[in-house]
C-alpha cells in the first residue's frame, strides 16, 4: 500500500502561507524529526503556468537535494486535490529579516553571499536557473547557514538552452528578463548581486513607486554607490557588485567566477584588487 502524507507525518501549526497553499510544521514518527510541509491546493491553480510551477518546485528541489545551502526535500505526495512537499524545517527567518534589522557588515555579507553563490552554482551545474533569487527566498537555519528555497519559478537552462518569460520580483530581476528576451542562468547572478547590494546598503540599487518604475530603473541599469551609504564599503565589494550587476551578459560573472572574486575569497576583509 503506497504511503500517504497523513500515514507518514503528523501535521502541526501553520508556519507560512503562499498564493497556492500553506506551510505547516510536521513530525515524522519514523525518523523522530520535525520538518516543514508545503501543501498546495490544486483548485487554486488557474492556468497552465501555475500548474507547471507546481510540478517544477518539487522536481527541481528533489533534483538539487541534498545540498548544504539548498532547502532539502524528503518526501513528495500528490493526489487529485493537492501536492505536498515535505522539506527541511528552517528557522522562520530569512535574509530579508536580517537586512530589515540593519545593513549587514561586509564580513557577514561575504559569508552569506559565498553560501548563496555556492547554491546558485550547484543549480547551474545541474541545468537549473532559479529565476527568483531574492532575500525572502533565502532562509537562515539555526546555525545561521544560508538555504536557498522556493523553486516555483525555476526552469531548465544550460549551454544549449535559453529560457524566456517575465518571472521574478521587480527589484531583483535582470534587464534581459524585463526586455522579454531569451536569457540564460546569469539572471540569477544579477539577482544575487542585487541581494548583495541590498545587504550592504539596506536599500536595493533600483527602485520606484510602482513595478513599472522599478522596471524602468532596472533597464537603465545605472548602478550608483551613494557616498553617504557606501562610505565604509570596500573597493573590492563595489568591484564585485559592478561585475555581478552588469547589463552586458557576456561580461557578467558566472556564479563560479563570482565565488573566485577576491572579496569572497577574503571573507569580506579588505581585499587587494591587483
PDB file of C-alpha atoms in Angstrom:
ATOM      1  CA  UNK A   1       0.000   0.000   0.000  1.00  0.00           C
ATOM      2  CA  UNK A   2       1.552   3.361  -1.022  1.00  0.00           C
ATOM      3  CA  UNK A   3       2.267   5.646   1.896  1.00  0.00           C
ATOM      4  CA  UNK A   4       0.356   8.902   2.247  1.00  0.00           C
ATOM      5  CA  UNK A   5       1.126  12.199   3.947  1.00  0.00           C
ATOM      6  CA  UNK A   6      -1.257  11.504   6.827  1.00  0.00           C
ATOM      7  CA  UNK A   7       0.069   7.987   7.407  1.00  0.00           C
ATOM      8  CA  UNK A   8       3.693   9.164   7.413  1.00  0.00           C
ATOM      9  CA  UNK A   9       3.594  12.565   9.153  1.00  0.00           C
ATOM     10  CA  UNK A  10       1.706  14.359  11.896  1.00  0.00           C
ATOM     11  CA  UNK A  11       0.774  17.908  10.841  1.00  0.00           C
ATOM     12  CA  UNK A  12       1.037  20.716  13.398  1.00  0.00           C
ATOM     13  CA  UNK A  13       0.676  24.505  13.305  1.00  0.00           C
ATOM     14  CA  UNK A  14       0.824  26.638  10.181  1.00  0.00           C
ATOM     15  CA  UNK A  15       4.149  28.491   9.861  1.00  0.00           C
ATOM     16  CA  UNK A  16       3.714  30.124   6.458  1.00  0.00           C
ATOM     17  CA  UNK A  17       1.218  30.862   3.721  1.00  0.00           C
ATOM     18  CA  UNK A  18       1.615  31.391  -0.015  1.00  0.00           C
ATOM     19  CA  UNK A  19      -0.532  32.060  -3.056  1.00  0.00           C
ATOM     20  CA  UNK A  20      -1.475  28.394  -3.526  1.00  0.00           C
ATOM     21  CA  UNK A  21      -1.345  26.852  -0.091  1.00  0.00           C
ATOM     22  CA  UNK A  22       0.124  26.664   3.372  1.00  0.00           C
ATOM     23  CA  UNK A  23       3.330  25.551   5.077  1.00  0.00           C
ATOM     24  CA  UNK A  24       2.956  23.665   8.353  1.00  0.00           C
ATOM     25  CA  UNK A  25       5.332  22.110  10.827  1.00  0.00           C
ATOM     26  CA  UNK A  26       5.122  18.322  10.721  1.00  0.00           C
ATOM     27  CA  UNK A  27       6.618  15.390  12.603  1.00  0.00           C
ATOM     28  CA  UNK A  28       7.785  12.001  11.358  1.00  0.00           C
ATOM     29  CA  UNK A  29       7.444   9.210  13.954  1.00  0.00           C
ATOM     30  CA  UNK A  30       9.783   7.010  11.893  1.00  0.00           C
ATOM     31  CA  UNK A  31      12.706   9.478  11.954  1.00  0.00           C
ATOM     32  CA  UNK A  32      11.684  11.258  15.174  1.00  0.00           C
ATOM     33  CA  UNK A  33      12.289  14.608  13.434  1.00  0.00           C
ATOM     34  CA  UNK A  34      10.319  17.739  12.602  1.00  0.00           C
ATOM     35  CA  UNK A  35      10.006  19.017   9.012  1.00  0.00           C
ATOM     36  CA  UNK A  36       8.135  21.668   7.054  1.00  0.00           C
ATOM     37  CA  UNK A  37       5.251  20.536   4.849  1.00  0.00           C
ATOM     38  CA  UNK A  38       4.072  22.715   1.963  1.00  0.00           C
ATOM     39  CA  UNK A  39       0.554  21.727   0.885  1.00  0.00           C
ATOM     40  CA  UNK A  40      -0.515  23.224  -2.446  1.00  0.00           C
ATOM     41  CA  UNK A  41      -4.234  23.319  -3.203  1.00  0.00           C
ATOM     42  CA  UNK A  42      -4.649  22.346  -6.870  1.00  0.00           C
ATOM     43  CA  UNK A  43      -8.037  24.082  -7.114  1.00  0.00           C
ATOM     44  CA  UNK A  44      -6.210  27.430  -6.789  1.00  0.00           C
ATOM     45  CA  UNK A  45      -4.107  26.772  -9.897  1.00  0.00           C
ATOM     46  CA  UNK A  46      -5.884  28.784 -12.569  1.00  0.00           C
ATOM     47  CA  UNK A  47      -3.685  28.275 -15.641  1.00  0.00           C
ATOM     48  CA  UNK A  48      -1.020  26.038 -17.178  1.00  0.00           C
ATOM     49  CA  UNK A  49       1.808  28.287 -15.924  1.00  0.00           C
ATOM     50  CA  UNK A  50       0.638  27.833 -12.334  1.00  0.00           C
ATOM     51  CA  UNK A  51       0.451  24.063 -12.854  1.00  0.00           C
ATOM     52  CA  UNK A  52       3.961  23.998 -14.339  1.00  0.00           C
ATOM     53  CA  UNK A  53       5.279  25.930 -11.324  1.00  0.00           C
ATOM     54  CA  UNK A  54       3.611  23.414  -9.035  1.00  0.00           C
ATOM     55  CA  UNK A  55       5.306  20.461 -10.725  1.00  0.00           C
ATOM     56  CA  UNK A  56       8.657  22.236 -11.119  1.00  0.00           C
ATOM     57  CA  UNK A  57       9.110  23.134  -7.477  1.00  0.00           C
ATOM     58  CA  UNK A  58       9.028  19.502  -6.298  1.00  0.00           C
ATOM     59  CA  UNK A  59      11.003  18.273  -9.321  1.00  0.00           C
ATOM     60  CA  UNK A  60      13.831  20.804  -9.092  1.00  0.00           C
ATOM     61  CA  UNK A  61      14.177  20.698  -5.309  1.00  0.00           C
ATOM     62  CA  UNK A  62      14.363  16.889  -5.409  1.00  0.00           C
ATOM     63  CA  UNK A  63      16.984  17.022  -8.178  1.00  0.00           C
ATOM     64  CA  UNK A  64      19.124  19.516  -6.230  1.00  0.00           C
ATOM     65  CA  UNK A  65      18.876  17.732  -2.847  1.00  0.00           C
ATOM     66  CA  UNK A  66      20.860  17.210  -0.779  1.00  0.00           C
ATOM     67  CA  UNK A  67      22.995  20.345  -0.743  1.00  0.00           C
ATOM     68  CA  UNK A  68      24.072  22.253   2.391  1.00  0.00           C
ATOM     69  CA  UNK A  69      22.801  25.589   1.025  1.00  0.00           C
ATOM     70  CA  UNK A  70      19.534  24.476  -0.598  1.00  0.00           C
ATOM     71  CA  UNK A  71      16.364  23.591   1.304  1.00  0.00           C
ATOM     72  CA  UNK A  72      16.269  19.794   1.191  1.00  0.00           C
ATOM     73  CA  UNK A  73      13.224  17.799   0.093  1.00  0.00           C
ATOM     74  CA  UNK A  74      12.486  14.498   1.861  1.00  0.00           C
ATOM     75  CA  UNK A  75       9.083  13.413   0.522  1.00  0.00           C
ATOM     76  CA  UNK A  76       6.528  14.366  -2.125  1.00  0.00           C
ATOM     77  CA  UNK A  77       2.874  13.277  -2.048  1.00  0.00           C
ATOM     78  CA  UNK A  78       0.291  14.007  -4.724  1.00  0.00           C
ATOM     79  CA  UNK A  79      -3.392  13.256  -5.139  1.00  0.00           C
ATOM     80  CA  UNK A  80      -6.277  14.812  -7.094  1.00  0.00           C
ATOM     81  CA  UNK A  81      -6.698  17.699  -4.643  1.00  0.00           C
ATOM     82  CA  UNK A  82      -3.199  18.658  -3.573  1.00  0.00           C
ATOM     83  CA  UNK A  83       0.567  18.348  -3.861  1.00  0.00           C
ATOM     84  CA  UNK A  84       2.500  18.098  -0.591  1.00  0.00           C
ATOM     85  CA  UNK A  85       6.254  18.664  -0.316  1.00  0.00           C
ATOM     86  CA  UNK A  86       7.962  17.619   2.924  1.00  0.00           C
ATOM     87  CA  UNK A  87      11.199  19.528   3.344  1.00  0.00           C
ATOM     88  CA  UNK A  88      13.825  20.653   5.769  1.00  0.00           C
ATOM     89  CA  UNK A  89      12.480  22.803   8.591  1.00  0.00           C
ATOM     90  CA  UNK A  90      14.356  26.111   8.556  1.00  0.00           C
ATOM     91  CA  UNK A  91      14.019  28.821  11.141  1.00  0.00           C
ATOM     92  CA  UNK A  92      11.206  31.246  10.224  1.00  0.00           C
ATOM     93  CA  UNK A  93      13.963  33.784   9.491  1.00  0.00           C
ATOM     94  CA  UNK A  94      15.002  34.910   6.030  1.00  0.00           C
ATOM     95  CA  UNK A  95      17.822  37.063   4.741  1.00  0.00           C
ATOM     96  CA  UNK A  96      15.176  39.754   4.268  1.00  0.00           C
ATOM     97  CA  UNK A  97      14.577  39.755   8.042  1.00  0.00           C
ATOM     98  CA  UNK A  98      18.325  40.156   8.647  1.00  0.00           C
ATOM     99  CA  UNK A  99      18.545  43.092   6.205  1.00  0.00           C
ATOM    100  CA  UNK A 100      15.493  44.851   7.671  1.00  0.00           C
ATOM    101  CA  UNK A 101      17.104  44.841  11.123  1.00  0.00           C
ATOM    102  CA  UNK A 102      20.296  46.580   9.899  1.00  0.00           C
ATOM    103  CA  UNK A 103      22.570  46.792   6.859  1.00  0.00           C
ATOM    104  CA  UNK A 104      24.818  43.718   7.032  1.00  0.00           C
ATOM    105  CA  UNK A 105      28.562  44.197   7.696  1.00  0.00           C
ATOM    106  CA  UNK A 106      30.957  43.127   4.925  1.00  0.00           C
ATOM    107  CA  UNK A 107      32.310  40.015   6.627  1.00  0.00           C
ATOM    108  CA  UNK A 108      28.824  38.673   7.338  1.00  0.00           C
ATOM    109  CA  UNK A 109      27.605  39.714   3.874  1.00  0.00           C
ATOM    110  CA  UNK A 110      30.543  37.861   2.288  1.00  0.00           C
ATOM    111  CA  UNK A 111      29.752  34.723   4.312  1.00  0.00           C
ATOM    112  CA  UNK A 112      26.088  34.823   3.250  1.00  0.00           C
ATOM    113  CA  UNK A 113      26.972  35.602  -0.377  1.00  0.00           C
ATOM    114  CA  UNK A 114      29.528  32.773  -0.600  1.00  0.00           C
ATOM    115  CA  UNK A 115      26.862  30.299   0.512  1.00  0.00           C
ATOM    116  CA  UNK A 116      24.211  31.770  -1.790  1.00  0.00           C
ATOM    117  CA  UNK A 117      26.572  31.693  -4.794  1.00  0.00           C
ATOM    118  CA  UNK A 118      27.525  28.107  -3.902  1.00  0.00           C
ATOM    119  CA  UNK A 119      23.819  27.163  -4.022  1.00  0.00           C
ATOM    120  CA  UNK A 120      23.317  29.033  -7.323  1.00  0.00           C
ATOM    121  CA  UNK A 121      26.415  27.426  -8.872  1.00  0.00           C
ATOM    122  CA  UNK A 122      25.048  23.991  -7.866  1.00  0.00           C
ATOM    123  CA  UNK A 123      21.743  24.842  -9.591  1.00  0.00           C
ATOM    124  CA  UNK A 124      23.550  25.951 -12.759  1.00  0.00           C
ATOM    125  CA  UNK A 125      25.764  22.843 -12.871  1.00  0.00           C
ATOM    126  CA  UNK A 126      22.554  20.811 -12.835  1.00  0.00           C
ATOM    127  CA  UNK A 127      20.991  22.871 -15.637  1.00  0.00           C
ATOM    128  CA  UNK A 128      18.554  24.728 -13.386  1.00  0.00           C
ATOM    129  CA  UNK A 129      18.010  28.509 -13.303  1.00  0.00           C
ATOM    130  CA  UNK A 130      16.173  29.653 -10.153  1.00  0.00           C
ATOM    131  CA  UNK A 131      14.723  32.896 -11.626  1.00  0.00           C
ATOM    132  CA  UNK A 132      13.543  34.366  -8.308  1.00  0.00           C
ATOM    133  CA  UNK A 133      16.647  34.872  -6.166  1.00  0.00           C
ATOM    134  CA  UNK A 134      15.723  37.457  -3.515  1.00  0.00           C
ATOM    135  CA  UNK A 135      16.219  37.837   0.259  1.00  0.00           C
ATOM    136  CA  UNK A 136      12.720  36.485   1.019  1.00  0.00           C
ATOM    137  CA  UNK A 137      13.679  33.176  -0.660  1.00  0.00           C
ATOM    138  CA  UNK A 138      16.959  32.835   1.233  1.00  0.00           C
ATOM    139  CA  UNK A 139      16.387  31.164   4.610  1.00  0.00           C
ATOM    140  CA  UNK A 140      18.734  31.150   7.603  1.00  0.00           C
ATOM    141  CA  UNK A 141      18.831  27.980   9.698  1.00  0.00           C
ATOM    142  CA  UNK A 142      19.509  27.738  13.429  1.00  0.00           C
ATOM    143  CA  UNK A 143      23.265  27.884  12.746  1.00  0.00           C
ATOM    144  CA  UNK A 144      22.852  30.994  10.535  1.00  0.00           C
ATOM    145  CA  UNK A 145      23.571  28.998   7.372  1.00  0.00           C
ATOM    146  CA  UNK A 146      22.039  30.124   4.094  1.00  0.00           C
ATOM    147  CA  UNK A 147      19.390  27.881   2.495  1.00  0.00           C
ATOM    148  CA  UNK A 148      18.041  28.817  -0.940  1.00  0.00           C
ATOM    149  CA  UNK A 149      14.393  27.838  -1.310  1.00  0.00           C
ATOM    150  CA  UNK A 150      11.194  28.417  -3.318  1.00  0.00           C
ATOM    151  CA  UNK A 151      11.868  26.902  -6.737  1.00  0.00           C
ATOM    152  CA  UNK A 152       8.345  27.569  -8.053  1.00  0.00           C
ATOM    153  CA  UNK A 153       9.700  29.887 -10.782  1.00  0.00           C
ATOM    154  CA  UNK A 154      12.700  27.705 -11.738  1.00  0.00           C
ATOM    155  CA  UNK A 155      13.331  26.432 -15.254  1.00  0.00           C
ATOM    156  CA  UNK A 156      15.860  24.397 -17.211  1.00  0.00           C
ATOM    157  CA  UNK A 157      18.893  26.211 -18.564  1.00  0.00           C
ATOM    158  CA  UNK A 158      22.355  25.402 -19.894  1.00  0.00           C
ATOM    159  CA  UNK A 159      24.840  25.920 -22.711  1.00  0.00           C
ATOM    160  CA  UNK A 160      22.493  24.700 -25.435  1.00  0.00           C
ATOM    161  CA  UNK A 161      19.324  26.171 -23.976  1.00  0.00           C
ATOM    162  CA  UNK A 162      17.949  29.562 -23.068  1.00  0.00           C
ATOM    163  CA  UNK A 163      14.683  30.376 -21.357  1.00  0.00           C
ATOM    164  CA  UNK A 164      12.140  33.183 -21.533  1.00  0.00           C
ATOM    165  CA  UNK A 165       9.174  34.688 -19.716  1.00  0.00           C
ATOM    166  CA  UNK A 166       8.940  37.578 -17.284  1.00  0.00           C
ATOM    167  CA  UNK A 167       9.245  35.962 -13.877  1.00  0.00           C
ATOM    168  CA  UNK A 168      10.868  37.120 -10.677  1.00  0.00           C
ATOM    169  CA  UNK A 169      10.485  40.137  -8.417  1.00  0.00           C
ATOM    170  CA  UNK A 170      10.868  43.664  -9.862  1.00  0.00           C
ATOM    171  CA  UNK A 171      13.713  44.872  -7.610  1.00  0.00           C
ATOM    172  CA  UNK A 172      15.847  41.793  -8.320  1.00  0.00           C
ATOM    173  CA  UNK A 173      15.005  40.880 -11.918  1.00  0.00           C
ATOM    174  CA  UNK A 174      17.704  41.190 -14.621  1.00  0.00           C
ATOM    175  CA  UNK A 175      17.193  43.665 -17.508  1.00  0.00           C
ATOM    176  CA  UNK A 176      17.183  40.966 -20.208  1.00  0.00           C
ATOM    177  CA  UNK A 177      14.154  39.413 -18.465  1.00  0.00           C
ATOM    178  CA  UNK A 178      12.299  42.751 -18.425  1.00  0.00           C
ATOM    179  CA  UNK A 179      13.065  43.241 -22.141  1.00  0.00           C
ATOM    180  CA  UNK A 180      11.302  39.970 -22.927  1.00  0.00           C
ATOM    181  CA  UNK A 181      14.392  38.432 -24.486  1.00  0.00           C
ATOM    182  CA  UNK A 182      15.595  34.878 -24.153  1.00  0.00           C
ATOM    183  CA  UNK A 183      18.089  34.637 -21.312  1.00  0.00           C
ATOM    184  CA  UNK A 184      20.357  32.188 -19.511  1.00  0.00           C
ATOM    185  CA  UNK A 185      21.313  31.269 -15.962  1.00  0.00           C
ATOM    186  CA  UNK A 186      23.225  34.539 -15.435  1.00  0.00           C
ATOM    187  CA  UNK A 187      19.918  36.188 -14.483  1.00  0.00           C
ATOM    188  CA  UNK A 188      20.478  34.542 -11.083  1.00  0.00           C
ATOM    189  CA  UNK A 189      23.895  36.240 -10.760  1.00  0.00           C
ATOM    190  CA  UNK A 190      22.336  39.672 -11.409  1.00  0.00           C
ATOM    191  CA  UNK A 191      19.692  38.939  -8.756  1.00  0.00           C
ATOM    192  CA  UNK A 192      22.343  37.748  -6.276  1.00  0.00           C
ATOM    193  CA  UNK A 193      24.285  40.962  -6.942  1.00  0.00           C
ATOM    194  CA  UNK A 194      21.176  42.991  -6.110  1.00  0.00           C
ATOM    195  CA  UNK A 195      20.813  40.917  -2.909  1.00  0.00           C
ATOM    196  CA  UNK A 196      24.430  41.758  -2.004  1.00  0.00           C
ATOM    197  CA  UNK A 197      23.906  45.479  -2.701  1.00  0.00           C
ATOM    198  CA  UNK A 198      20.770  45.424  -0.555  1.00  0.00           C
ATOM    199  CA  UNK A 199      22.626  43.671   2.283  1.00  0.00           C
ATOM    200  CA  UNK A 200      25.360  46.320   2.315  1.00  0.00           C
ATOM    201  CA  UNK A 201      23.163  49.379   1.692  1.00  0.00           C
ATOM    202  CA  UNK A 202      19.863  48.451   3.320  1.00  0.00           C
ATOM    203  CA  UNK A 203      18.095  49.501   0.091  1.00  0.00           C
ATOM    204  CA  UNK A 204      18.025  47.991  -3.424  1.00  0.00           C
ATOM    205  CA  UNK A 205      20.009  49.676  -6.237  1.00  0.00           C
ATOM    206  CA  UNK A 206      16.953  50.142  -8.476  1.00  0.00           C
ATOM    207  CA  UNK A 207      13.634  51.309  -7.082  1.00  0.00           C
ATOM    208  CA  UNK A 208      10.447  53.218  -7.844  1.00  0.00           C
ATOM    209  CA  UNK A 209       6.921  53.817  -6.588  1.00  0.00           C
ATOM    210  CA  UNK A 210       5.423  51.157  -8.904  1.00  0.00           C
ATOM    211  CA  UNK A 211       6.608  47.938 -10.546  1.00  0.00           C
ATOM    212  CA  UNK A 212       6.753  49.803 -13.884  1.00  0.00           C
ATOM    213  CA  UNK A 213       9.067  52.451 -12.386  1.00  0.00           C
ATOM    214  CA  UNK A 214      11.289  49.766 -10.894  1.00  0.00           C
ATOM    215  CA  UNK A 215      11.500  48.012 -14.282  1.00  0.00           C
ATOM    216  CA  UNK A 216      12.466  51.333 -15.911  1.00  0.00           C
ATOM    217  CA  UNK A 217      15.266  51.789 -13.360  1.00  0.00           C
ATOM    218  CA  UNK A 218      16.458  48.210 -13.959  1.00  0.00           C
ATOM    219  CA  UNK A 219      16.521  48.801 -17.723  1.00  0.00           C
ATOM    220  CA  UNK A 220      18.595  51.970 -17.264  1.00  0.00           C
ATOM    221  CA  UNK A 221      20.923  49.888 -15.083  1.00  0.00           C
ATOM    222  CA  UNK A 222      22.610  52.976 -13.656  1.00  0.00           C
ATOM    223  CA  UNK A 223      24.457  51.413 -10.709  1.00  0.00           C
ATOM    224  CA  UNK A 224      25.321  54.066  -8.128  1.00  0.00           C
ATOM    225  CA  UNK A 225      27.156  53.932  -4.816  1.00  0.00           C
ATOM    226  CA  UNK A 226      25.903  56.942  -2.808  1.00  0.00           C
ATOM    227  CA  UNK A 227      28.759  58.224  -0.634  1.00  0.00           C
ATOM    228  CA  UNK A 228      26.532  58.594   2.417  1.00  0.00           C
ATOM    229  CA  UNK A 229      25.673  54.877   2.317  1.00  0.00           C
ATOM    230  CA  UNK A 230      28.796  53.337   0.781  1.00  0.00           C
ATOM    231  CA  UNK A 231      31.460  55.445   2.521  1.00  0.00           C
ATOM    232  CA  UNK A 232      32.689  52.485   4.582  1.00  0.00           C
ATOM    233  CA  UNK A 233      32.195  49.792   1.899  1.00  0.00           C
ATOM    234  CA  UNK A 234      35.440  48.462   0.417  1.00  0.00           C
ATOM    235  CA  UNK A 235      36.500  48.954  -3.229  1.00  0.00           C
ATOM    236  CA  UNK A 236      36.607  45.149  -3.580  1.00  0.00           C
ATOM    237  CA  UNK A 237      32.919  44.825  -2.634  1.00  0.00           C
ATOM    238  CA  UNK A 238      31.974  47.547  -5.147  1.00  0.00           C
ATOM    239  CA  UNK A 239      34.068  45.817  -7.824  1.00  0.00           C
ATOM    240  CA  UNK A 240      32.193  42.546  -7.289  1.00  0.00           C
ATOM    241  CA  UNK A 241      28.867  44.391  -7.414  1.00  0.00           C
ATOM    242  CA  UNK A 242      29.777  46.003 -10.748  1.00  0.00           C
ATOM    243  CA  UNK A 243      30.707  42.601 -12.193  1.00  0.00           C
ATOM    244  CA  UNK A 244      27.503  40.892 -10.988  1.00  0.00           C
ATOM    245  CA  UNK A 245      25.058  43.754 -11.673  1.00  0.00           C
ATOM    246  CA  UNK A 246      26.388  44.127 -15.205  1.00  0.00           C
ATOM    247  CA  UNK A 247      23.984  44.838 -18.081  1.00  0.00           C
ATOM    248  CA  UNK A 248      26.278  43.126 -20.606  1.00  0.00           C
ATOM    249  CA  UNK A 249      25.515  39.442 -20.018  1.00  0.00           C
ATOM    250  CA  UNK A 250      28.743  38.358 -21.766  1.00  0.00           C
ATOM    251  CA  UNK A 251      30.762  40.392 -19.235  1.00  0.00           C
ATOM    252  CA  UNK A 252      28.654  39.485 -16.205  1.00  0.00           C
ATOM    253  CA  UNK A 253      30.352  36.963 -13.946  1.00  0.00           C
ATOM    254  CA  UNK A 254      29.057  33.421 -13.684  1.00  0.00           C
ATOM    255  CA  UNK A 255      28.299  32.106 -10.202  1.00  0.00           C
ATOM    256  CA  UNK A 256      31.545  30.087 -10.275  1.00  0.00           C
ATOM    257  CA  UNK A 257      33.551  33.183 -11.266  1.00  0.00           C
ATOM    258  CA  UNK A 258      31.925  35.276  -8.549  1.00  0.00           C
ATOM    259  CA  UNK A 259      32.954  32.655  -5.985  1.00  0.00           C
ATOM    260  CA  UNK A 260      36.581  33.215  -7.046  1.00  0.00           C
ATOM    261  CA  UNK A 261      36.428  37.003  -6.631  1.00  0.00           C
ATOM    262  CA  UNK A 262      38.962  38.363  -4.066  1.00  0.00           C
ATOM    263  CA  UNK A 263      36.219  39.861  -1.883  1.00  0.00           C
ATOM    264  CA  UNK A 264      34.561  36.452  -1.487  1.00  0.00           C
ATOM    265  CA  UNK A 265      37.878  34.596  -1.086  1.00  0.00           C
ATOM    266  CA  UNK A 266      38.997  37.064   1.630  1.00  0.00           C
ATOM    267  CA  UNK A 267      35.723  36.780   3.516  1.00  0.00           C
ATOM    268  CA  UNK A 268      34.820  40.452   3.033  1.00  0.00           C
ATOM    269  CA  UNK A 269      38.031  41.669   4.587  1.00  0.00           C
ATOM    270  CA  UNK A 270      39.836  44.468   2.729  1.00  0.00           C
ATOM    271  CA  UNK A 271      40.970  42.740  -0.448  1.00  0.00           C
ATOM    272  CA  UNK A 272      43.680  43.782  -2.876  1.00  0.00           C
ATOM    273  CA  UNK A 273      42.330  44.354  -6.386  1.00  0.00           C
ATOM    274  CA  UNK A 274      45.721  43.866  -8.078  1.00  0.00           C
TER     275      UNK A 274
END
